[in-house]
Amino acid sequence: MNVLRLLFVLGLLCALPALLPAEPLPNTKPLQAEGDLAARMVAGIDKYLMRELAASVEKRKQYWKPDYSSAENYSKSVQPNRERLKKIIGAVDARLPVEMHYVATTDTPALVAETERYKVYAVRWPVFEGVDGEGLLLEPKDKAIANVVAIPDADQTPEMLVGLAEGMPKDAQFARRLAENGCRVIVPVLIDRQDTWSGNPRIRMTNQPHREFIYRMAFEMGRHIIGYEVQKVLAAVDWFCREKDHAPVAVYGYGEGALIGLHSVAIDTRIGVVAVSGHFGLGADAAMPAQPIYRNVWGFLREFDDAELLMLVFPRLVKLQGSAGPEIKGPPPTTQERRGAAPGTLTFPNDFDKRWQNLLRTVFPATEPQDELKKLMRPNPLQLMEKNDHVLYSLIRGCGAPETFRILPNDVQPKDTRKNFDPAPRQKRQFEQLVNFTQKLLRDSEVVRDKFCWSKLDLSSVEKFEKSTEPLRKYLAEEVIGQLPAPTEPMNPLTREAYDEPKWKGYEVTLDLYPDVFAYGVLLVPKDLKPGEKRPVVVCQHGLEGRPQDVVNPQMKTRAYHSYGAQLADLGYIVYAPQNPYIGKDDFRVLQRKANPLKLSLFSFIVRQHERTLDWLETLPFVDRSKIALYGLSYGGKTAMRVPALEKRYCLSICSGDFNEWVEKMISVERRVSYMFTHEYEMYEFDLGNTFNYAEMAALIAPRPFMVERGHDDGVGIDEMVAYEFAKVRRLYSRLKLPERTEIEFFDGGHVIHGQGTFAFLKKHLHWPK
């Protein structure tokens, strides 16, 4: 009996350590948080972004310095805002000389229809090389009293707006009504929301709306579907304004057409009046990131919303129609053959009156001297109205029609003389022109990046080279990735023991940055550290949907990672495995949607988290601050390109399973490995294609050691693309007379950590193991 009691007590003593709270790392407080810390991290970043979206309304005032002393001074004072708007919507390409061409064949004349008051022609007009605007021209038989671009919603055709095709109520056919009342009207085609041609039939088709398919590739090249279509509208305005004594110019748009029209008027002061229907009020709260992704504009909400766009229109006339806009329930359906579209819905707000009052307070602030405002304002410069005829009358009167002008009765609808007209071939032409134009931007981008980056690097010495990279580093941080303010919270390191292995102990770690935002990871500390000894650190970064535990698991060789962090710890390295926030599928992808309008990205947070991690690692007495390396796989390899390019405290970087001719991978429609065919819509970075491919990022890592690990069978790319891009890196290090500091290892295998050449590279440059 006594023996049994003794065995029971001994068993209880053996089990006691497991029952006690895990010990923290010395000089840190205990980490007591339970549950999924990665999910908490994503949720915390979401809270931060929601606060910033709400605060953006007030914060954007810092970018505006309106001078109401005169119309001329006002226009000058907001010109910097106008130029920044052009940049972020991608309206940056020079337009071709103005021309207007009839569209006709031997079987189909250009004259589409004719009434007693006007003629309707099928037309197109050049915008860029290989890109035309296309639609209908309504030419009044008497002298035009106004020139109007009437822009339908994306899913409406010009024929619907003219009454030549079914789809719109008679009183909503505003293009026809404008022509009946003496206006010359151009009705352009917009890219629609169908998915008919989104993809490459030789590779894969997708369910991305046509607008999203163009948005993705354009965004990476510093362009946008919004900017493209604004340019088409402005090319039509060029034609209107080709003669000095032209009639006043106006724009009238509905739904997506109203969005395009409002942006057009905001950046072009030749347009005197704008009518906006079915669009206003979709702005700065959580609704904007939830909208279709082709409305995502880099940095837009940091400086603009509807009110600020109207400030760019002021003191010209604005007519707002409080009608409901189109409702979009999501992208086309996902099928086995078609998938990959980003989620996104569009619902017109139900608090229109409240938003209208907020708009008035923003555009006409009460703090401004009212007499100065009155000098600039024409009568009723900003009007809200409901009925279509009221909008028509107000717009035409705003263009200078006499007081005696009256809206004529709603006339009969014209008849289309074309037999069985099908708008689909025209839509396909418009779609393919923009795809081809953007693909040409891709082909030309290497030359653009040469001018942007390589021509500015001084290779005469390592010291001069490093100095010459600093402006580029600043540009990458602020203009491409987006820079968060410095952390506002104390670091507050919390830790708890998670592993106790024969050669090392592992600790979970959290570090605070902002309210609700923290860094999390796992630190592995060798047990054979001697007093006062300092060792190199390898920061091992997981990939998409990964966790630190995938990297450091001592019990098994984890899939893809082969527990390479644990392997390095067994060799005596200090290892830190951070949790990056690209986990949770659309839960993390929506962070990118909320961040981009604030001129931020997921990597804005990742960079700050890595900086805070380095701040803490440098405080540990056993860490050699001069030897902290980064080694990442997949999305972790994406991290290994961007973070060390900005954070110079990383002494070495290894990119595994990610290094690529990255811009081509992002937007090529001819590569099977392209993200154009996948669901990873968060990958796109504004204007990256003209600034930083992976060779340019590696140039910001140089002269520090840099290595690429590439499996021949890795589907993330193809060897030829990887080798082509790396050749530029090798050439750079050679010209810096440091060829031994860069390597690439090709191996037989896939998207995995190989851990052979890379481990040797770490040993060579970190001088460990001794």
Coordinates of C-alpha atoms in Angstrom, one line a residue, residues 258-738:
A258 CA -21.8 58.9 -63.0
L259 CA -18.7 57.8 -61.3
I260 CA -16.7 58.2 -64.5
G261 CA -18.4 61.5 -65.3
L262 CA -17.7 63.0 -61.8
H263 CA -14.0 62.0 -62.0
S264 CA -13.9 63.5 -65.6
V265 CA -15.3 66.8 -64.5
A266 CA -13.0 66.9 -61.4
I267 CA -9.9 66.8 -63.5
D268 CA -10.9 68.8 -66.6
T269 CA -12.1 72.3 -66.1
R270 CA -13.4 72.6 -69.7
I271 CA -16.6 70.8 -68.5
G272 CA -18.9 73.4 -67.1
V273 CA -21.8 71.3 -65.8
V274 CA -22.1 67.8 -64.4
A275 CA -25.2 65.8 -63.6
V276 CA -24.7 62.8 -61.3
S277 CA -27.5 60.1 -61.0
G278 CA -27.5 56.9 -59.1
H279 CA -24.0 57.2 -57.7
F280 CA -23.5 59.9 -55.0
G281 CA -23.0 58.8 -51.4
L282 CA -21.1 55.5 -51.7
G283 CA -18.0 56.8 -49.9
A284 CA -15.8 56.7 -46.9
D285 CA -17.2 54.2 -44.5
A286 CA -17.0 50.4 -44.6
A287 CA -19.1 50.4 -47.7
M288 CA -16.3 51.4 -50.1
P289 CA -14.0 48.5 -49.4
A290 CA -17.0 46.2 -49.8
Q291 CA -17.7 47.4 -53.3
P292 CA -16.5 45.6 -56.4
I293 CA -12.7 45.6 -56.5
Y294 CA -12.6 47.6 -59.7
R295 CA -13.6 50.6 -57.6
N296 CA -10.5 50.2 -55.4
V297 CA -8.3 53.3 -55.8
W298 CA -4.9 53.6 -54.1
G299 CA -4.9 56.4 -51.5
F300 CA -8.3 57.7 -52.6
L301 CA -10.0 58.1 -49.2
R302 CA -6.9 59.6 -47.7
E303 CA -7.6 62.8 -49.7
F304 CA -10.9 62.4 -51.5
D305 CA -14.5 61.3 -51.4
D306 CA -17.6 62.6 -53.2
A307 CA -17.4 65.9 -51.4
E308 CA -13.8 66.4 -52.3
L309 CA -14.5 65.6 -55.9
L310 CA -17.1 68.2 -55.9
M311 CA -14.6 70.7 -54.4
L312 CA -12.6 70.1 -57.6
V313 CA -15.7 70.8 -59.7
F314 CA -16.6 74.0 -57.7
P315 CA -17.6 76.7 -58.7
R316 CA -18.9 74.9 -61.8
L317 CA -22.4 73.6 -61.6
V318 CA -23.4 70.2 -60.2
K319 CA -26.8 68.5 -60.5
L320 CA -27.3 65.6 -58.2
Q321 CA -30.2 63.3 -58.8
G322 CA -31.3 61.3 -55.8
S323 CA -32.3 58.2 -57.7
A324 CA -31.1 54.7 -56.7
G325 CA -28.2 53.4 -58.6
P326 CA -27.6 49.9 -59.9
E327 CA -27.4 47.1 -57.3
I328 CA -24.6 44.6 -57.7
K329 CA -25.0 41.4 -55.7
G330 CA -21.5 40.1 -56.5
P331 CA -19.4 38.9 -59.5
P332 CA -20.7 36.4 -62.0
P333 CA -21.3 32.9 -60.5
T334 CA -18.4 30.7 -59.7
T335 CA -18.3 27.4 -61.7
Q336 CA -15.8 24.6 -62.2
E337 CA -14.6 26.3 -65.4
R338 CA -14.7 29.9 -64.2
R339 CA -13.6 31.2 -60.8
G340 CA -11.2 33.6 -59.2
A341 CA -13.2 36.8 -58.9
A342 CA -12.9 39.1 -55.9
P343 CA -16.1 39.5 -53.8
G344 CA -17.9 42.8 -53.9
T345 CA -21.4 44.2 -53.8
L346 CA -22.9 47.6 -54.6
T347 CA -25.9 48.9 -52.7
F348 CA -27.2 52.5 -52.9
P349 CA -27.2 54.1 -49.4
N350 CA -30.5 54.6 -47.6
D351 CA -29.4 57.7 -45.8
F352 CA -29.0 59.9 -48.9
D353 CA -30.4 63.0 -47.2
K354 CA -27.9 62.8 -44.3
R355 CA -25.0 62.4 -46.8
W356 CA -26.4 65.3 -48.8
Q357 CA -26.2 67.6 -45.7
N358 CA -22.7 66.4 -44.9
L359 CA -21.7 67.2 -48.5
L360 CA -23.0 70.7 -48.2
R361 CA -21.0 71.3 -45.0
T362 CA -17.8 70.0 -46.7
V363 CA -18.0 71.8 -50.0
F364 CA -19.3 75.1 -48.5
P365 CA -17.8 75.2 -45.0
A366 CA -19.6 77.6 -42.6
T367 CA -16.2 78.9 -41.5
E368 CA -15.5 80.6 -44.8
P369 CA -16.5 84.2 -45.3
Q370 CA -19.9 84.0 -47.0
D371 CA -19.4 87.1 -49.1
E372 CA -16.2 85.6 -50.6
L373 CA -18.1 82.4 -51.5
K374 CA -20.9 84.3 -53.0
K375 CA -18.5 86.1 -55.4
L376 CA -17.5 82.7 -56.8
M377 CA -20.9 80.9 -56.8
R378 CA -23.3 81.0 -59.7
P379 CA -26.9 80.7 -58.7
N380 CA -27.6 77.3 -57.1
P381 CA -24.2 75.7 -57.9
L382 CA -25.1 72.5 -56.2
Q383 CA -28.6 71.2 -56.6
L384 CA -30.4 68.0 -55.5
M385 CA -33.4 67.0 -57.6
E386 CA -35.5 64.0 -58.3
K387 CA -37.3 64.1 -61.7
N388 CA -35.4 63.4 -64.9
D389 CA -36.8 66.4 -66.7
H390 CA -35.8 68.7 -63.8
V391 CA -32.2 67.5 -64.2
L392 CA -32.3 67.9 -68.0
Y393 CA -33.7 71.5 -67.7
S394 CA -31.2 72.5 -65.0
L395 CA -28.3 71.0 -67.0
I396 CA -29.2 72.8 -70.3
R397 CA -29.9 76.1 -68.5
G398 CA -26.6 75.7 -66.8
C399 CA -25.0 75.5 -70.2
G400 CA -26.4 78.9 -71.1
A401 CA -29.8 78.3 -72.5
P402 CA -32.0 81.4 -72.3
E403 CA -34.7 81.9 -69.6
T404 CA -37.3 81.2 -72.2
F405 CA -36.0 77.7 -72.7
R406 CA -38.5 74.9 -71.9
I407 CA -38.1 71.2 -72.0
L408 CA -39.9 69.7 -75.0
P409 CA -42.4 66.9 -74.5
N410 CA -41.0 63.4 -74.4
D411 CA -40.8 62.5 -78.2
V412 CA -41.1 59.2 -79.9
Q413 CA -38.2 56.8 -79.7
P414 CA -36.1 56.5 -82.8
K415 CA -35.9 53.2 -84.8
D416 CA -32.6 51.5 -85.3
T417 CA -32.0 51.0 -89.1
R418 CA -29.3 48.3 -88.4
K419 CA -30.7 44.8 -88.8
N420 CA -30.3 42.6 -85.7
F421 CA -27.6 44.8 -84.2
D422 CA -25.6 42.9 -81.6
P423 CA -23.5 45.1 -79.2
A424 CA -21.3 42.2 -78.1
P425 CA -18.6 42.5 -80.8
R426 CA -18.3 46.2 -79.9
Q427 CA -18.0 45.4 -76.2
K428 CA -15.3 42.7 -77.1
R429 CA -13.4 45.3 -79.2
Q430 CA -13.4 47.7 -76.3
F431 CA -12.3 45.1 -73.8
E432 CA -9.6 43.7 -75.9
Q433 CA -8.2 47.1 -76.8
L434 CA -7.7 47.9 -73.1
V435 CA -6.2 44.4 -72.4
N436 CA -3.8 44.8 -75.3
F437 CA -2.8 48.4 -74.3
T438 CA -2.1 47.3 -70.7
Q439 CA -0.1 44.2 -71.9
K440 CA 2.0 46.5 -74.0
L441 CA 2.7 48.6 -70.9
L442 CA 3.9 45.4 -69.3
R443 CA 6.2 44.7 -72.3
D444 CA 7.6 48.3 -72.1
S445 CA 7.9 48.4 -68.3
E446 CA 11.5 47.1 -68.2
V447 CA 12.6 50.2 -70.0
V448 CA 10.5 52.4 -67.7
R449 CA 12.0 50.8 -64.6
D450 CA 15.5 51.2 -66.0
K451 CA 14.9 54.9 -66.1
F452 CA 13.2 55.0 -62.7
C453 CA 15.7 52.9 -60.8
W454 CA 18.9 51.6 -62.5
S455 CA 19.8 54.9 -64.1
K456 CA 19.9 56.5 -60.7
L457 CA 22.2 54.0 -59.0
D458 CA 25.9 55.0 -58.5
L459 CA 28.0 51.9 -59.0
S460 CA 31.4 53.7 -58.6
S461 CA 31.7 52.5 -55.0
V462 CA 29.7 50.6 -52.5
E463 CA 29.3 53.7 -50.3
K464 CA 28.0 55.8 -53.1
F465 CA 25.8 53.0 -54.3
E466 CA 24.1 52.7 -50.8
K467 CA 23.6 56.5 -50.7
S468 CA 22.0 56.4 -54.2
T469 CA 19.4 53.8 -53.1
E470 CA 17.9 55.9 -50.3
P471 CA 15.5 57.9 -52.4
L472 CA 14.3 54.7 -54.0
R473 CA 13.8 53.1 -50.6
K474 CA 11.8 56.1 -49.5
Y475 CA 9.6 55.8 -52.6
L476 CA 9.0 52.1 -52.2
A477 CA 8.0 52.7 -48.5
E478 CA 5.7 55.6 -49.1
E479 CA 4.3 55.3 -52.6
V480 CA 4.2 51.6 -53.3
I481 CA 3.8 49.7 -50.0
G482 CA 2.4 52.6 -47.9
Q483 CA 3.9 53.7 -44.7
L484 CA 2.2 53.5 -41.3
P485 CA 3.1 56.0 -38.6
A486 CA 5.6 54.9 -36.0
P487 CA 4.1 52.5 -33.4
T488 CA 2.2 54.3 -30.6
E489 CA 2.2 51.6 -28.0
P490 CA 5.1 50.4 -25.7
M491 CA 6.6 47.2 -26.9
N492 CA 5.4 45.3 -23.8
P493 CA 7.0 41.9 -24.7
L494 CA 4.9 38.9 -23.4
T495 CA 6.2 35.4 -23.6
R496 CA 5.5 31.8 -22.6
E497 CA 7.4 28.6 -23.0
A498 CA 6.0 26.5 -25.9
Y499 CA 8.8 23.9 -26.6
D500 CA 11.5 22.2 -24.5
E501 CA 13.7 20.2 -26.8
P502 CA 17.1 18.6 -26.2
K503 CA 19.0 21.4 -27.9
W504 CA 16.7 24.5 -27.5
K505 CA 13.7 26.0 -25.8
G506 CA 10.9 27.8 -27.7
Y507 CA 8.8 30.7 -26.6
E508 CA 5.6 32.3 -28.0
V509 CA 6.1 36.1 -28.1
T510 CA 3.7 39.0 -28.6
L511 CA 4.8 42.7 -29.1
D512 CA 2.4 45.6 -29.2
L513 CA 2.4 48.3 -31.9
Y514 CA -0.9 50.2 -32.0
P515 CA -4.2 49.7 -30.1
D516 CA -5.4 46.2 -31.2
V517 CA -2.3 45.7 -33.4
F518 CA 0.5 43.4 -32.3
A519 CA 3.3 41.2 -33.6
Y520 CA 3.4 37.5 -32.7
G521 CA 5.9 34.8 -33.2
V522 CA 7.9 31.9 -31.8
L523 CA 11.5 32.4 -30.5
L524 CA 13.9 29.4 -30.3
V525 CA 16.8 29.8 -27.9
P526 CA 19.7 27.2 -27.9
K527 CA 20.4 25.6 -24.6
D528 CA 24.2 25.7 -25.0
L529 CA 24.6 29.4 -24.9
K530 CA 27.5 30.5 -22.8
P531 CA 27.4 33.5 -20.5
G532 CA 28.0 36.7 -22.5
E533 CA 27.9 34.8 -25.8
K534 CA 26.1 36.4 -28.8
R535 CA 24.8 34.4 -31.8
P536 CA 23.2 35.1 -35.1
V537 CA 19.5 35.0 -35.6
V538 CA 17.6 33.6 -38.6
V539 CA 14.1 34.9 -38.9
C540 CA 12.1 32.2 -40.7
Q541 CA 9.0 33.4 -42.4
H542 CA 6.1 31.2 -43.3
G543 CA 4.0 31.5 -46.4
L544 CA 0.3 31.9 -47.3
E545 CA -2.1 30.6 -44.6
G546 CA 0.9 29.4 -42.6
R547 CA 1.9 29.7 -38.9
P548 CA 5.1 29.9 -36.9
Q549 CA 4.5 26.3 -35.7
D550 CA 4.8 25.1 -39.4
V551 CA 8.3 26.4 -39.4
V552 CA 9.5 25.3 -35.9
N553 CA 7.6 22.1 -35.3
P554 CA 10.2 19.7 -33.7
Q555 CA 8.0 16.6 -33.9
M556 CA 7.8 16.3 -37.7
K557 CA 9.1 17.6 -41.0
T558 CA 6.2 19.9 -41.9
R559 CA 4.8 20.0 -45.4
A560 CA 6.8 22.4 -47.6
Y561 CA 8.7 23.9 -44.7
H562 CA 10.4 20.7 -43.5
S563 CA 10.5 22.4 -40.0
Y564 CA 13.5 24.4 -41.3
G565 CA 13.4 26.7 -38.3
A566 CA 13.8 23.7 -35.9
Q567 CA 16.6 22.4 -38.1
L568 CA 18.5 25.7 -37.8
A569 CA 17.9 25.8 -34.1
D570 CA 19.4 22.3 -33.9
L571 CA 22.5 23.7 -35.5
G572 CA 22.8 26.3 -32.8
Y573 CA 21.2 29.3 -34.4
I574 CA 18.8 31.5 -32.6
V575 CA 15.5 31.3 -34.6
Y576 CA 12.5 33.6 -34.7
A577 CA 9.4 32.6 -36.7
P578 CA 7.0 35.6 -37.0
Q579 CA 3.3 35.2 -37.7
N580 CA 2.4 37.3 -40.7
P581 CA -1.3 38.4 -41.2
Y582 CA -1.9 36.6 -44.6
I583 CA -4.1 34.0 -42.9
G584 CA -7.8 33.4 -42.9
K585 CA -8.6 33.6 -46.6
D586 CA -10.9 36.5 -47.4
D587 CA -10.7 37.6 -43.7
F588 CA -7.2 38.8 -44.5
R589 CA -7.7 39.7 -48.1
V590 CA -10.4 42.2 -47.1
L591 CA -7.7 44.0 -45.1
Q592 CA -6.0 44.9 -48.4
R593 CA -9.4 46.3 -49.6
K594 CA -9.7 48.5 -46.5
A595 CA -6.0 49.5 -46.5
N596 CA -5.6 50.5 -50.1
P597 CA -7.9 53.5 -50.1
L598 CA -5.9 54.8 -47.1
K599 CA -2.7 54.4 -49.2
L600 CA -1.7 51.4 -47.1
S601 CA -1.3 47.7 -47.8
L602 CA -1.0 44.4 -45.9
F603 CA 2.8 45.0 -46.1
S604 CA 2.4 48.3 -44.4
F605 CA 1.7 46.3 -41.3
I606 CA 4.1 43.5 -42.0
V607 CA 7.0 46.0 -42.3
R608 CA 6.1 47.6 -39.0
Q609 CA 5.7 44.2 -37.3
H610 CA 9.2 43.1 -38.5
E611 CA 10.7 46.4 -37.4
R612 CA 9.2 45.9 -33.9
T613 CA 10.5 42.3 -33.9
L614 CA 14.0 43.5 -34.7
D615 CA 13.7 46.2 -32.0
W616 CA 13.0 43.5 -29.4
L617 CA 15.5 40.9 -30.7
E618 CA 18.2 43.6 -30.4
T619 CA 17.4 43.9 -26.7
L620 CA 18.2 40.2 -26.0
P621 CA 21.7 39.8 -24.5
F622 CA 22.5 36.6 -26.5
V623 CA 21.6 38.1 -29.9
D624 CA 24.3 39.4 -32.3
R625 CA 22.7 42.5 -33.6
S626 CA 24.9 42.6 -36.7
K627 CA 23.8 39.1 -37.8
I628 CA 20.0 38.9 -38.1
A629 CA 19.0 37.2 -41.4
L630 CA 15.6 36.7 -43.0
Y631 CA 14.7 33.5 -44.8
G632 CA 11.1 33.1 -46.2
L633 CA 9.2 30.7 -48.3
S634 CA 6.3 31.6 -50.7
Y635 CA 4.5 34.6 -49.2
G636 CA 7.4 34.5 -46.8
G637 CA 9.7 34.9 -49.8
K638 CA 7.5 37.9 -50.9
T639 CA 8.3 39.2 -47.4
A640 CA 12.0 38.5 -47.9
M641 CA 12.0 40.7 -50.9
R642 CA 10.1 43.7 -49.5
V643 CA 11.0 43.9 -45.8
P644 CA 14.8 43.8 -46.1
A645 CA 14.6 46.3 -49.0
L646 CA 13.2 48.7 -46.5
E647 CA 14.7 47.4 -43.2
K648 CA 18.5 47.6 -43.4
R649 CA 19.0 45.8 -40.0
Y650 CA 18.5 42.5 -41.8
C651 CA 22.0 41.6 -42.7
L652 CA 21.0 39.0 -45.2
S653 CA 17.9 37.8 -47.1
I654 CA 16.9 34.5 -48.7
C655 CA 13.9 34.3 -51.0
S656 CA 12.6 30.8 -51.4
G657 CA 9.7 29.8 -53.7
D658 CA 8.8 33.3 -54.7
F659 CA 11.5 35.1 -56.7
N660 CA 10.3 35.8 -60.2
E661 CA 9.9 38.2 -63.0
W662 CA 7.2 39.4 -60.7
V663 CA 5.5 42.0 -62.8
E664 CA 5.0 39.5 -65.6
K665 CA 3.7 36.9 -63.1
M666 CA 1.2 39.4 -61.8
I667 CA -0.4 40.6 -65.0
S668 CA 0.5 38.5 -68.0
V669 CA -2.4 36.9 -69.8
E670 CA 0.0 34.6 -71.6
R671 CA 1.6 32.9 -68.6
R672 CA -0.1 29.9 -66.9
V673 CA 1.5 31.0 -63.6
S674 CA -0.1 34.5 -63.7
Y675 CA -2.2 35.8 -60.9
M676 CA -4.6 37.1 -63.5
F677 CA -6.3 33.6 -63.4
T678 CA -6.4 33.1 -59.6
H679 CA -8.4 34.3 -56.5
E680 CA -5.4 36.1 -55.0
Y681 CA -6.7 39.5 -55.8
E682 CA -4.9 41.1 -52.8
M683 CA -1.5 40.6 -54.5
Y684 CA -1.7 43.7 -56.7
E685 CA 0.4 46.7 -55.8
F686 CA -0.3 50.1 -57.4
D687 CA 2.3 51.1 -60.1
L688 CA 4.7 48.4 -59.0
G689 CA 5.3 47.5 -62.7
N690 CA 6.8 50.9 -63.5
T691 CA 9.0 51.1 -60.3
F692 CA 10.1 47.8 -58.6
N693 CA 10.3 44.4 -60.1
Y694 CA 12.2 41.8 -58.0
A695 CA 15.6 42.8 -59.4
E696 CA 15.0 46.4 -58.3
M697 CA 14.0 45.3 -54.8
A698 CA 17.1 43.2 -54.6
A699 CA 19.1 46.3 -55.5
L700 CA 17.7 47.9 -52.3
I701 CA 18.9 44.8 -50.4
A702 CA 22.4 45.0 -51.9
P703 CA 25.2 45.1 -50.9
R704 CA 24.0 42.8 -48.2
P705 CA 24.1 39.0 -49.1
F706 CA 21.0 37.9 -51.1
M707 CA 20.1 34.4 -52.2
V708 CA 17.3 32.7 -54.2
E709 CA 16.1 29.1 -53.6
R710 CA 14.2 27.7 -56.6
G711 CA 12.7 24.3 -57.2
H712 CA 12.5 23.3 -60.9
D713 CA 8.9 22.0 -60.4
D714 CA 7.7 25.0 -58.3
G715 CA 4.5 26.2 -59.9
V716 CA 5.0 29.7 -58.6
G717 CA 7.0 30.4 -61.8
I718 CA 9.2 28.9 -64.4
D719 CA 13.0 28.6 -64.4
E720 CA 13.4 30.9 -67.4
M721 CA 11.5 33.8 -65.7
V722 CA 13.4 33.3 -62.4
A723 CA 16.8 33.1 -64.1
Y724 CA 16.1 36.1 -66.3
E725 CA 15.3 38.3 -63.3
F726 CA 18.2 37.0 -61.2
A727 CA 20.7 37.7 -64.0
K728 CA 20.1 41.4 -63.3
V729 CA 20.9 40.8 -59.6
R730 CA 24.0 38.9 -60.3
R731 CA 25.2 41.6 -62.7
L732 CA 24.6 44.3 -60.0
Y733 CA 26.7 42.4 -57.4
S734 CA 29.4 41.8 -59.9
R735 CA 29.6 45.5 -60.8
L736 CA 29.8 46.3 -57.1
K737 CA 32.7 43.8 -57.1
L738 CA 30.8 41.6 -54.5

